[in-house]
Coordinates of C-alpha atoms in Angstrom, one line a residue:
X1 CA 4.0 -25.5 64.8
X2 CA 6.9 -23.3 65.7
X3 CA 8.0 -20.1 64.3
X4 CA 6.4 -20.5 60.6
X5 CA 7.6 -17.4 59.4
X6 CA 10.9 -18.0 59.7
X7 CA 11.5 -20.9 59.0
X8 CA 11.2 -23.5 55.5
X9 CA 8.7 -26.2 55.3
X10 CA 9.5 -29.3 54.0
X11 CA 7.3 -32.7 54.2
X12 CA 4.7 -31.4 56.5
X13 CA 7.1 -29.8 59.2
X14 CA 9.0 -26.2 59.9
X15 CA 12.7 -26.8 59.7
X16 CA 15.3 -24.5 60.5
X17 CA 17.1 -22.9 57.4
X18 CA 20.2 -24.0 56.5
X19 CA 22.1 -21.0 56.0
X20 CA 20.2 -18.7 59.2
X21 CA 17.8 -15.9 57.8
X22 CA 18.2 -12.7 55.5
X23 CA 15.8 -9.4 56.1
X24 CA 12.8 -8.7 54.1
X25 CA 12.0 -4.9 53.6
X26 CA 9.1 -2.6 53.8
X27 CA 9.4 -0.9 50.1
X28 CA 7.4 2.3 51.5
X29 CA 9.3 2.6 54.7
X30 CA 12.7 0.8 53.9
X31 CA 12.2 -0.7 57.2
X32 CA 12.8 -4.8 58.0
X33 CA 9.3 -6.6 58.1
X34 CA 11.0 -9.4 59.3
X35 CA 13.9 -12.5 58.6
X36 CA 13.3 -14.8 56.1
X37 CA 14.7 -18.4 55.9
X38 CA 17.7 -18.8 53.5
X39 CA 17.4 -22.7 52.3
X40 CA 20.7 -24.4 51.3
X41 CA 20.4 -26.9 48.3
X42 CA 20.2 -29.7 50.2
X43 CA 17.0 -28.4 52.0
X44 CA 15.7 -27.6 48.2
X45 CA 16.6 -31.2 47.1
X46 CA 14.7 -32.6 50.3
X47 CA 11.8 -30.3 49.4
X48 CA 11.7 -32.1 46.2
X49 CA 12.2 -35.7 47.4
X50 CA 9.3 -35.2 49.6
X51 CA 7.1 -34.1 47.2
X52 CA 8.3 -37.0 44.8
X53 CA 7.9 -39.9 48.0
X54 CA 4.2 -37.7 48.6
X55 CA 3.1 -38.2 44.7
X56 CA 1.6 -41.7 44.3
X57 CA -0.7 -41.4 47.1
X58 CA -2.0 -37.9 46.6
X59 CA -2.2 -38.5 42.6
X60 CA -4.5 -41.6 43.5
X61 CA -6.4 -39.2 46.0
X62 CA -10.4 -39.3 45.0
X63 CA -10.7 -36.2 43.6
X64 CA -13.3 -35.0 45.8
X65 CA -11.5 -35.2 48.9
X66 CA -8.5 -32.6 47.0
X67 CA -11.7 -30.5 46.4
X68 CA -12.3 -30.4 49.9
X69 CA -8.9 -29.5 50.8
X70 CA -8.5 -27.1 48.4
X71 CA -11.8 -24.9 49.4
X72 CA -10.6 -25.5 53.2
X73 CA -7.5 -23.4 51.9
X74 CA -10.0 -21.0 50.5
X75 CA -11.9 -21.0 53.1
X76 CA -8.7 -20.4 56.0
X77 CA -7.5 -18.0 53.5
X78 CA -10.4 -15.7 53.9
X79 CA -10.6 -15.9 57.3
X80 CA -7.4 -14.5 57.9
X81 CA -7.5 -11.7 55.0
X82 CA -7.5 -9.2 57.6
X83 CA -3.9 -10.7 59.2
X84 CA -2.9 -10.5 55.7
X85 CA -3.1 -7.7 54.2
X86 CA -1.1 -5.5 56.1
X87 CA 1.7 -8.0 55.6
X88 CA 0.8 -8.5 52.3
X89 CA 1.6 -4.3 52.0
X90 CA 4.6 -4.2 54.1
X91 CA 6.4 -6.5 51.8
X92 CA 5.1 -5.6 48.3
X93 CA 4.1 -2.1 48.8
X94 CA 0.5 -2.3 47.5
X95 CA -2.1 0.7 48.1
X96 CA -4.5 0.0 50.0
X97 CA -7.0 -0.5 46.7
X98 CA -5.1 -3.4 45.5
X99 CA -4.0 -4.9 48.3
X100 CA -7.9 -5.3 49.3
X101 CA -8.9 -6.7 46.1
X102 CA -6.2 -7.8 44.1
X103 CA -3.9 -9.7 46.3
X104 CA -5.5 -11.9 49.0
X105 CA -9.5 -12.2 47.6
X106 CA -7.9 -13.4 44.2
X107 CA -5.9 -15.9 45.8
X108 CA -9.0 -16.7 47.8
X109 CA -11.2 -17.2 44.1
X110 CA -8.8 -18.7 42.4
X111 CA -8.5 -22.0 45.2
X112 CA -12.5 -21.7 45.2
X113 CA -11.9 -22.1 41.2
X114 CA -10.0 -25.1 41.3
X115 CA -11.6 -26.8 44.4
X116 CA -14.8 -26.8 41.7
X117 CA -12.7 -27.9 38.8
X118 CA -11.1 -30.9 41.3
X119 CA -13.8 -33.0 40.4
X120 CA -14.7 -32.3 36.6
X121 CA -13.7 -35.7 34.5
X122 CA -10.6 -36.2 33.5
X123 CA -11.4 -38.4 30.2
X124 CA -12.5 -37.0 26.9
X125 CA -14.2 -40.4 25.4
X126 CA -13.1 -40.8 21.6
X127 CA -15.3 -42.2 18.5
X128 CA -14.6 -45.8 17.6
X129 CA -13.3 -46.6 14.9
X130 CA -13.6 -49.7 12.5
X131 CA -10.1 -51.2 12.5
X132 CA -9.3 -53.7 9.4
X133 CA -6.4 -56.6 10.4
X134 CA -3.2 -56.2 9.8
X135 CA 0.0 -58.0 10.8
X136 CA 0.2 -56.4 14.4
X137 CA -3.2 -57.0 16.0
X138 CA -6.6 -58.7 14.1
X139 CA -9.2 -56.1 12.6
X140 CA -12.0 -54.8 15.3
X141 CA -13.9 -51.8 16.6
X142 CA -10.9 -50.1 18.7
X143 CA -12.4 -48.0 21.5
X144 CA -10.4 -45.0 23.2
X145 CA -10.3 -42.6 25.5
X146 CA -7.6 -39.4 26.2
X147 CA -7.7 -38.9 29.7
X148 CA -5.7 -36.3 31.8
X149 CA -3.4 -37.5 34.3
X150 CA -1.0 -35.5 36.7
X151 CA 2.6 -34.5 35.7
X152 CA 4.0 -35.1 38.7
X153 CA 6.5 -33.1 40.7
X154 CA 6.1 -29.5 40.1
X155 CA 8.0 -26.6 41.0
X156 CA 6.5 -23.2 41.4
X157 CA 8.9 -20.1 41.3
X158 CA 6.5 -16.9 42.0
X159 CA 7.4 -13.2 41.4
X160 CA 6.8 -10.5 43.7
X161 CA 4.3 -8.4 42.3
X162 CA 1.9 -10.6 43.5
X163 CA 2.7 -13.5 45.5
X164 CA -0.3 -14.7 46.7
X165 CA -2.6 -14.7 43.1
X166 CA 0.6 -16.1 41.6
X167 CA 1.4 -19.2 43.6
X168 CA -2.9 -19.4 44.1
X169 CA -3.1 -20.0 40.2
X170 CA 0.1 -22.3 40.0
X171 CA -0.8 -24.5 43.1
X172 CA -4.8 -24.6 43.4
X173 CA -4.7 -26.5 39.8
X174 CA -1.6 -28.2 40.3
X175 CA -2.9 -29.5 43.4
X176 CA -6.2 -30.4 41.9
X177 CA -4.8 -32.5 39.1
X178 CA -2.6 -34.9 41.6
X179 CA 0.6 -33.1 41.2
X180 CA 3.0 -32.6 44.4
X181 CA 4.7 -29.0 44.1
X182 CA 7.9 -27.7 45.7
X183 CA 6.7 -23.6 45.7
X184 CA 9.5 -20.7 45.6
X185 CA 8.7 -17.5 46.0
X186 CA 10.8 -14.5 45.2
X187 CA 12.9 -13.6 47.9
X188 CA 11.5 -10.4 48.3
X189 CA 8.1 -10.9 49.5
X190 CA 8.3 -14.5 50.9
X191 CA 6.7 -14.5 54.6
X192 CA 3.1 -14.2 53.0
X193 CA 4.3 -17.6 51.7
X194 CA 5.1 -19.3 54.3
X195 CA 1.8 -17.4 56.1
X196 CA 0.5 -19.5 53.1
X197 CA 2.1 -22.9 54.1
X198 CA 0.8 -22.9 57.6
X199 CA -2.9 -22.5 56.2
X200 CA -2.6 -25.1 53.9
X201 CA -1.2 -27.2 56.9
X202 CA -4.0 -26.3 59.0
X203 CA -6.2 -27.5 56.2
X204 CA -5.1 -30.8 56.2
X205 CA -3.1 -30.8 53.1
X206 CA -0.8 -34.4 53.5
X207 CA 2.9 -34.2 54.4
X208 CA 5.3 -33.6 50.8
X209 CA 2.1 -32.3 48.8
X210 CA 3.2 -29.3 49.4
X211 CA 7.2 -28.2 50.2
X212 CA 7.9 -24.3 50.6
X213 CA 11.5 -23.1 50.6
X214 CA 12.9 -19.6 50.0
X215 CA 16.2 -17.8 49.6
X216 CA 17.5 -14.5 48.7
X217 CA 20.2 -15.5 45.8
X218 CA 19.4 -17.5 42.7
X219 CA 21.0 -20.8 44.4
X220 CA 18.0 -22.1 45.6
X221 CA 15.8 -21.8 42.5
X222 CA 18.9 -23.6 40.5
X223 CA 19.0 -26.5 42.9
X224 CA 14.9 -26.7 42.3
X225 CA 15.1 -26.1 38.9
X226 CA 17.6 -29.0 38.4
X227 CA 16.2 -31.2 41.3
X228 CA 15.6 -34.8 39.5
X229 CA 12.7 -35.1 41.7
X230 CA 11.1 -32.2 39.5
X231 CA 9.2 -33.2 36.6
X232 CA 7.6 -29.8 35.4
X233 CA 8.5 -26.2 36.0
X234 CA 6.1 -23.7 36.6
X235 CA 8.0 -20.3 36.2
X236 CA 6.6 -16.4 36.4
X237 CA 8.9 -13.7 36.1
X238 CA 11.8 -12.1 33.7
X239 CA 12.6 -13.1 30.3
X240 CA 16.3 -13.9 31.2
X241 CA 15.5 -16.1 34.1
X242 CA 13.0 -17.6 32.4
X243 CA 15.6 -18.5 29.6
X244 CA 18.2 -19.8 31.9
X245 CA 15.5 -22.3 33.7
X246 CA 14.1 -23.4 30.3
X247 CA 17.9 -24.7 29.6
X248 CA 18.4 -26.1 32.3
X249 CA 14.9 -27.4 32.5
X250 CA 15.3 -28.7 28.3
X251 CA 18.3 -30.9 29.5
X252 CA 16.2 -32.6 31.8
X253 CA 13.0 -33.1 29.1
X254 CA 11.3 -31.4 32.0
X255 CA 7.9 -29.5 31.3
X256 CA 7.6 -26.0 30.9
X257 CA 5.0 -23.7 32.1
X258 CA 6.1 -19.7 31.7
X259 CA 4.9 -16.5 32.0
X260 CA 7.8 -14.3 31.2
X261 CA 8.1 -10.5 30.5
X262 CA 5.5 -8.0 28.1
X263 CA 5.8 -4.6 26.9
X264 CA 1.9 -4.1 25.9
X265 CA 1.4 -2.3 23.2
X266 CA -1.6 0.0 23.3
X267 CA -2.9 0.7 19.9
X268 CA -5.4 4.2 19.6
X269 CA -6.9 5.1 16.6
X270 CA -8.4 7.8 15.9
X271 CA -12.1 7.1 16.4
X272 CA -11.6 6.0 19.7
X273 CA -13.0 7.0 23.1
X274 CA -9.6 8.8 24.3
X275 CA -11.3 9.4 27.6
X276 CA -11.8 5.5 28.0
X277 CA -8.3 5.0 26.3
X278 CA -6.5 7.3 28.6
X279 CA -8.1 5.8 32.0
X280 CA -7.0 2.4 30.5
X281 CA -3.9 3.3 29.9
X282 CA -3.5 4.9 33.2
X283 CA -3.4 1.8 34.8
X284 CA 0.1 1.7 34.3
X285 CA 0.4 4.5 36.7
X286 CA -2.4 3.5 39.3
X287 CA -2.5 -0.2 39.4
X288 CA 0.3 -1.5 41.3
X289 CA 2.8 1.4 40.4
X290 CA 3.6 -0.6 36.5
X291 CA 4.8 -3.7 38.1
X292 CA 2.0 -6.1 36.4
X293 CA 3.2 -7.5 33.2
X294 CA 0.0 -7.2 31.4
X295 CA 0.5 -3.5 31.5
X296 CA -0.3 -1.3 28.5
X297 CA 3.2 0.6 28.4
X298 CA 3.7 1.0 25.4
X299 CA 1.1 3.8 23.2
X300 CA 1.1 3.8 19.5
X301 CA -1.7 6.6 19.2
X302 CA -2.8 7.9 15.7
X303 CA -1.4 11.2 14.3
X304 CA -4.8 12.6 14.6
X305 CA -5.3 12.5 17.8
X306 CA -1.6 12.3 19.4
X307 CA -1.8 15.8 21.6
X308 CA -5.1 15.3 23.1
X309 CA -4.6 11.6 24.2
X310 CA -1.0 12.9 25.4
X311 CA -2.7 15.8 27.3
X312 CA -5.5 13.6 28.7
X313 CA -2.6 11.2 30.4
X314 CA -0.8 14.3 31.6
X315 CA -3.7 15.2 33.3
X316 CA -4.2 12.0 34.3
X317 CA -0.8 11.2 35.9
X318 CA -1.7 14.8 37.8
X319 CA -4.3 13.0 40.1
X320 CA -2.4 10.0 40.7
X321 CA -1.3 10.5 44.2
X322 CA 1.5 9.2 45.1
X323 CA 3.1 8.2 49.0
X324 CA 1.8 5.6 51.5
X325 CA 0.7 2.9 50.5
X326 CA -1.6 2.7 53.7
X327 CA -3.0 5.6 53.0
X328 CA -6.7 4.9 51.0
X329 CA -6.0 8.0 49.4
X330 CA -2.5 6.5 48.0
X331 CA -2.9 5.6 44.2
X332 CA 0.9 5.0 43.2
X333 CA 3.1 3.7 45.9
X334 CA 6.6 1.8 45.7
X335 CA 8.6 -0.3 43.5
X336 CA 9.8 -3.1 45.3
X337 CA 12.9 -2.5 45.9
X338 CA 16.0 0.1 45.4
X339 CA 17.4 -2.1 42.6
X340 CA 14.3 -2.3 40.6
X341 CA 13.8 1.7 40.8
X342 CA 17.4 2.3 40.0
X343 CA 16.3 0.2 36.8
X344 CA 13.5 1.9 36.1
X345 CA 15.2 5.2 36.4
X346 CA 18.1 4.5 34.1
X347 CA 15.9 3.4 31.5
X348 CA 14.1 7.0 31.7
X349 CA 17.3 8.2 31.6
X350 CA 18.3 6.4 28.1
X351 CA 15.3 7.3 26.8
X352 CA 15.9 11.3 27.5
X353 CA 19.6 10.6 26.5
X354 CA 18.5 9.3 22.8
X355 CA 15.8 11.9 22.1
X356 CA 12.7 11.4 24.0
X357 CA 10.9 13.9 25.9
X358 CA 9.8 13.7 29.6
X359 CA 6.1 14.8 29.6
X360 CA 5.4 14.1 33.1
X361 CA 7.1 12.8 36.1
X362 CA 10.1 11.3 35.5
X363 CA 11.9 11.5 38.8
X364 CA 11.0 10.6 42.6
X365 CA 8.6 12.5 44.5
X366 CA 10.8 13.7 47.2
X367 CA 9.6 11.5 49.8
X368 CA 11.7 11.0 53.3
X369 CA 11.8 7.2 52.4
X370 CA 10.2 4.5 49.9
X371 CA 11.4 3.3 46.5
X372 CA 9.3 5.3 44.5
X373 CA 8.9 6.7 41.3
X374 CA 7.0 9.7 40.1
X375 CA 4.1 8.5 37.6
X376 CA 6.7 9.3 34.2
X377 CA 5.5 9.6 30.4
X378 CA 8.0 9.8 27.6
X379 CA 6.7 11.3 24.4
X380 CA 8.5 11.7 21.4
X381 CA 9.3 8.3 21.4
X382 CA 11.1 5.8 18.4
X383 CA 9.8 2.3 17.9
X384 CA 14.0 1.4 17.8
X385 CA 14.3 3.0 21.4
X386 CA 15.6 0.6 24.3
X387 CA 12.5 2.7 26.3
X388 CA 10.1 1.1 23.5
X389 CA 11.9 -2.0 23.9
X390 CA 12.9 -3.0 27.1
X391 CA 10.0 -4.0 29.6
X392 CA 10.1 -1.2 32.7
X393 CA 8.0 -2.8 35.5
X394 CA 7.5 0.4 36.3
X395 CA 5.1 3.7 36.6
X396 CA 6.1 4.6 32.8
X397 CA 4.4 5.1 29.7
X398 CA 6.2 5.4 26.7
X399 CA 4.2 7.0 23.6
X400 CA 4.7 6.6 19.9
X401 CA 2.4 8.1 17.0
X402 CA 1.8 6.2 14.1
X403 CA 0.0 7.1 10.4
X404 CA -2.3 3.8 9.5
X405 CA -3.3 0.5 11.0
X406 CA -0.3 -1.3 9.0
X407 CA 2.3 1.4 10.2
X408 CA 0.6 0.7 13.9
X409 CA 0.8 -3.4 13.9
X410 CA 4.1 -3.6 12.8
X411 CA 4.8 -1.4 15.6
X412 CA 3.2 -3.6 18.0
X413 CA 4.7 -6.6 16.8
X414 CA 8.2 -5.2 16.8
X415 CA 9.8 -6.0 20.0
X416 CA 10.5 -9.5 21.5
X417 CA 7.5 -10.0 23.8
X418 CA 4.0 -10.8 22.9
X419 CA 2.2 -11.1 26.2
X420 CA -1.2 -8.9 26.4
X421 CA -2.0 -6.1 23.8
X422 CA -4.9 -3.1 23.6
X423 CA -7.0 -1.9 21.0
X424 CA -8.9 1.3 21.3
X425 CA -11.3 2.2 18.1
X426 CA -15.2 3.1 18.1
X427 CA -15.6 0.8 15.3
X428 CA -15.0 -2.8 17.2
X429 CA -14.7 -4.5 13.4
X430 CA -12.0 -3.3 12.5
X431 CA -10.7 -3.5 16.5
X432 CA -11.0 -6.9 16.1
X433 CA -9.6 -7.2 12.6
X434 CA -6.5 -5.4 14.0
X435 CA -6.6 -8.0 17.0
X436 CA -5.6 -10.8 14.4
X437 CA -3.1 -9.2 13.3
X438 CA -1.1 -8.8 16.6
X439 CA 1.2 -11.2 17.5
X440 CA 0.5 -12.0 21.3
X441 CA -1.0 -14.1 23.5
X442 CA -3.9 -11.9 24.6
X443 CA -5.6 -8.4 23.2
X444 CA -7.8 -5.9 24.9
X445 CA -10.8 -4.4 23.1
X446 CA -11.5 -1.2 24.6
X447 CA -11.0 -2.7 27.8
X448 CA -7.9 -3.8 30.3
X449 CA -10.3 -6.2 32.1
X450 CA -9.5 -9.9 32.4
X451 CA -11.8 -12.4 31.2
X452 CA -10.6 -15.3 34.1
X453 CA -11.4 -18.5 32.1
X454 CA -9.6 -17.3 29.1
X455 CA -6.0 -18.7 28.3
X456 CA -3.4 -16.7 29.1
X457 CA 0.5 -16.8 28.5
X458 CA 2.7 -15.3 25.4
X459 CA 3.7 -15.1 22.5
X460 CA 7.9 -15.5 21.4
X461 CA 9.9 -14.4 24.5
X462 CA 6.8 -13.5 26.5
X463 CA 6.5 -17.5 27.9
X464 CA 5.3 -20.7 27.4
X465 CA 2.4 -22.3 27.6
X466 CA -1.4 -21.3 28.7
X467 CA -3.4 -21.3 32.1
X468 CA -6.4 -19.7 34.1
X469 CA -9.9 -21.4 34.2
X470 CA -9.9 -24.8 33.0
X471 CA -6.5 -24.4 30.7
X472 CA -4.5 -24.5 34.1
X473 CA -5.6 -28.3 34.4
X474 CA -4.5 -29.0 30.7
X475 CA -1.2 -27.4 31.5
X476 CA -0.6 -29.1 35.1
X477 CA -1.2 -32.5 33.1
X478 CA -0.3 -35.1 30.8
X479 CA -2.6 -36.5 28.2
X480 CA -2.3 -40.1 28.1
X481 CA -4.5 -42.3 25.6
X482 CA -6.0 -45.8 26.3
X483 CA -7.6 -47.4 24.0
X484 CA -9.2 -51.4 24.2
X485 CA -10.8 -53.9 21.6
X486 CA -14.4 -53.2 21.7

């Protein structure tokens, strides 16, 4: 097969990239992991026109044998977790915690998930109904069925926080529903990808099913995005991005499928566990350094309680160790890249700048090398602040007090994202009350774990659409009705 790594692989085969390779970094070390193929747009729209001439005959493939396939991929994937997690932390920087358990085995349930769900029926039969005759058609009992059928063409654009769950939970149901896919991944984490491609290969996935091409400037995500070969876009990552895709993506009446940007508001009252709030809350700092949208950034604490919750996560942030990410020991390491921490710091530096106190951190740790950033909270904190605004993706935790429930919600709701919230209260009642109230896609009782066959995706600028569990094959489909004269 060649030199997968580096290069693109378009309708079954490994072709040289268009426009020679770029370096991938190591975000702890700053050191080149390796070179990464730079597609040209012609390589992207070949990508897509494979995937497109692939379509009818994998769509009409009995969905056992894409079942088969797709725990094959599962199967491979586990095999080689222990090739891949060390790349897997050389490009995204993840301790040795998440790398372990949140990166390759999720990748690995998630294509056991939908090698299950491959095979589930596609048709939801309908009651009959007594017809009377009209001019159109004679009077009857009319028989129907809605029945699930694939989109098409789908193109997958991953982020980097965590490539391989990402493009896992975009492709596995994609794939199971008859779709082709064209995947992207971000350019800075992309050779786990194409690690990816040459398992799915070995698996005996068919030539054009799946197409993987990568780049290091926007140009090859615009020429997938507008591809007429693509029927359905499948986007995780910024807000911004996601709103230049959708317009190019609307001109085309091309579906939509986003997970976008979050700012999680936290909500303590006063009656809550603030040791369980705190550790929850925490996982800002520990659980990928902040770069997980789903993070609970943003505090609104009750007045009551505002200075021992604020002293619990200062103590907290004083255990979270940060340096290599290879280390076991390591609970914070890097951002991904020099950019994104020169982002992250100049939003700590507005926040000081327009009133807001530095609690903890703030600053880097004085490492040799590494993009990192010192676990940071900012107290004293205005809901009008850009710092309880703007999404980080980051090790930061902003805090904000709050008098009542009704002072707290409108709070919560007042910023542009509505992606995953938190409730902490001992009285679950009113948690849940307060739950309603909150205008996002998901919410948190006393709890940041995931609940995998819920729906997830946002509220206003947070995305579009739902997956996970079986509401990824609703969203990688089209619902077509038959109906006959019965």
């Amino acid at each position: 097969m060649g030199e997968p790594d580096t290069k693109i692989y378009v309708h079954g085969e490994w072709w040289e990239p268009e426009h020679g390779h770029y370096p991938v970094l190591d975000p702890a070390t700053e050191q080149v992991v390796g070179a990464a193929p730079e597609a040209g747009s012609a390589q992207v729209e070949a990508a897509a026109a494979a995937a497109r001439a692939a379509f009818d005959d994998w769509s009409a493939t009995p969905p056992a044998h894409r079942a088969e396939i797709l725990d094959r991929i599962a199967v491979l994937l586990a095999k080689q977790a222990g090739e891949l997690v060390p790349l897997v932390q050389a490009e995204t920087g993840s301790t040795m915690r998440v790398a372990t358990t949140m990166q390759v085995p999720v990748a690995v349930e998630r294509f056991e998930r939908y090698a299950r769900l491959a095979g589930a029926s596609t048709d939801l039969p309908l009651p009959p109904q007594a017809v009377a005759a009209t001019a159109m058609a004679r009077g009857g009992l009319v028989g129907a069925v809605a029945r699930r059928a694939p989109v098409g063409v789908v193109a997958c654009i991953t982020p980097y926080n965590f490539p391989l769950p990402n493009l896992a939970g975009k492709v596995a149901p994609a794939l199971a529903m008859g779709n082709t896919v064209v995947l992207k991944p971000a350019p800075q984490d992309p050779l786990q990808v194409l690690r990816f491609a040459q398992i799915a290969h070995e698996a005996g996935l068919p030539a054009g099913v799946l197409n993987v091409v990568t780049g290091s400037t926007a140009g090859s995500g615009a020429a997938l995005v507008a591809s007429p070969d693509v029927d359905m876009i499948s986007f995780t990552g910024s807000t911004e991005v996601g709103q230049r895709i959708g317009e190019v993506a609307g001109r085309g009446i091309k579906r939509q499928l986003m997970e976008l940007g979050g700012k999680g508001a936290a909500i303590v009252l006063a009656d809550a566990d603030l040791d369980a709030a705190a550790q929850g809350i925490g996982s800002t700092w520990s659980f990928h350094s902040g770069q997980i949208c789903t993070a609970p950034t943003r505090v609104l604490v009750q007045r009551q309680v505002h200075d021992q919750l604020v002293d619990k996560l200062v103590a907290f942030a004083g255990v979270c160790r940060v340096g290599d990410p290879r280390d076991p020991e390591t609970v914070v390491g890097p951002l991904i890249s020099a950019a994104q921490r020169a982002r992250v710091e100049a939003l700590i530096a507005d926040g000081a700048s327009a009133g807001a106190t530095v609690a903890v951190g703030g600053g880097r740790p004085g490492l040799d090398r590494g993009y990192y950033i010192e676990p940071t909270l900012l107290t004293d904190v205005e809901p009008g602040m850009t710092v309880a605004q703007e999404e980080f993706f980051g090790p930061v935790i902003v805090v904000i007090g709050f008098d009542d429930v009704d002072e707290a919600v409108s709070i919560a709701n007042g910023t542009q994202y509505g992606l995953y919230d938190y409730v902490w209260s001992g009285d679950t009642a009113l948690a849940y009350r307060v739950a309603g109230r909150l205008r996002t896609g998901n919410v948190g009782i006393n709890t940041i774990a995931r609940n995998n066959e819920t729906p997830f995706g946002g509220f206003r600028r947070s995305g579009v659409g739902r997956d996970c569990g079986e509401f990824a094959l609703h969203a990688y489909s089209e619902i077509q009705s038959v109906v006959w004269d019965g």
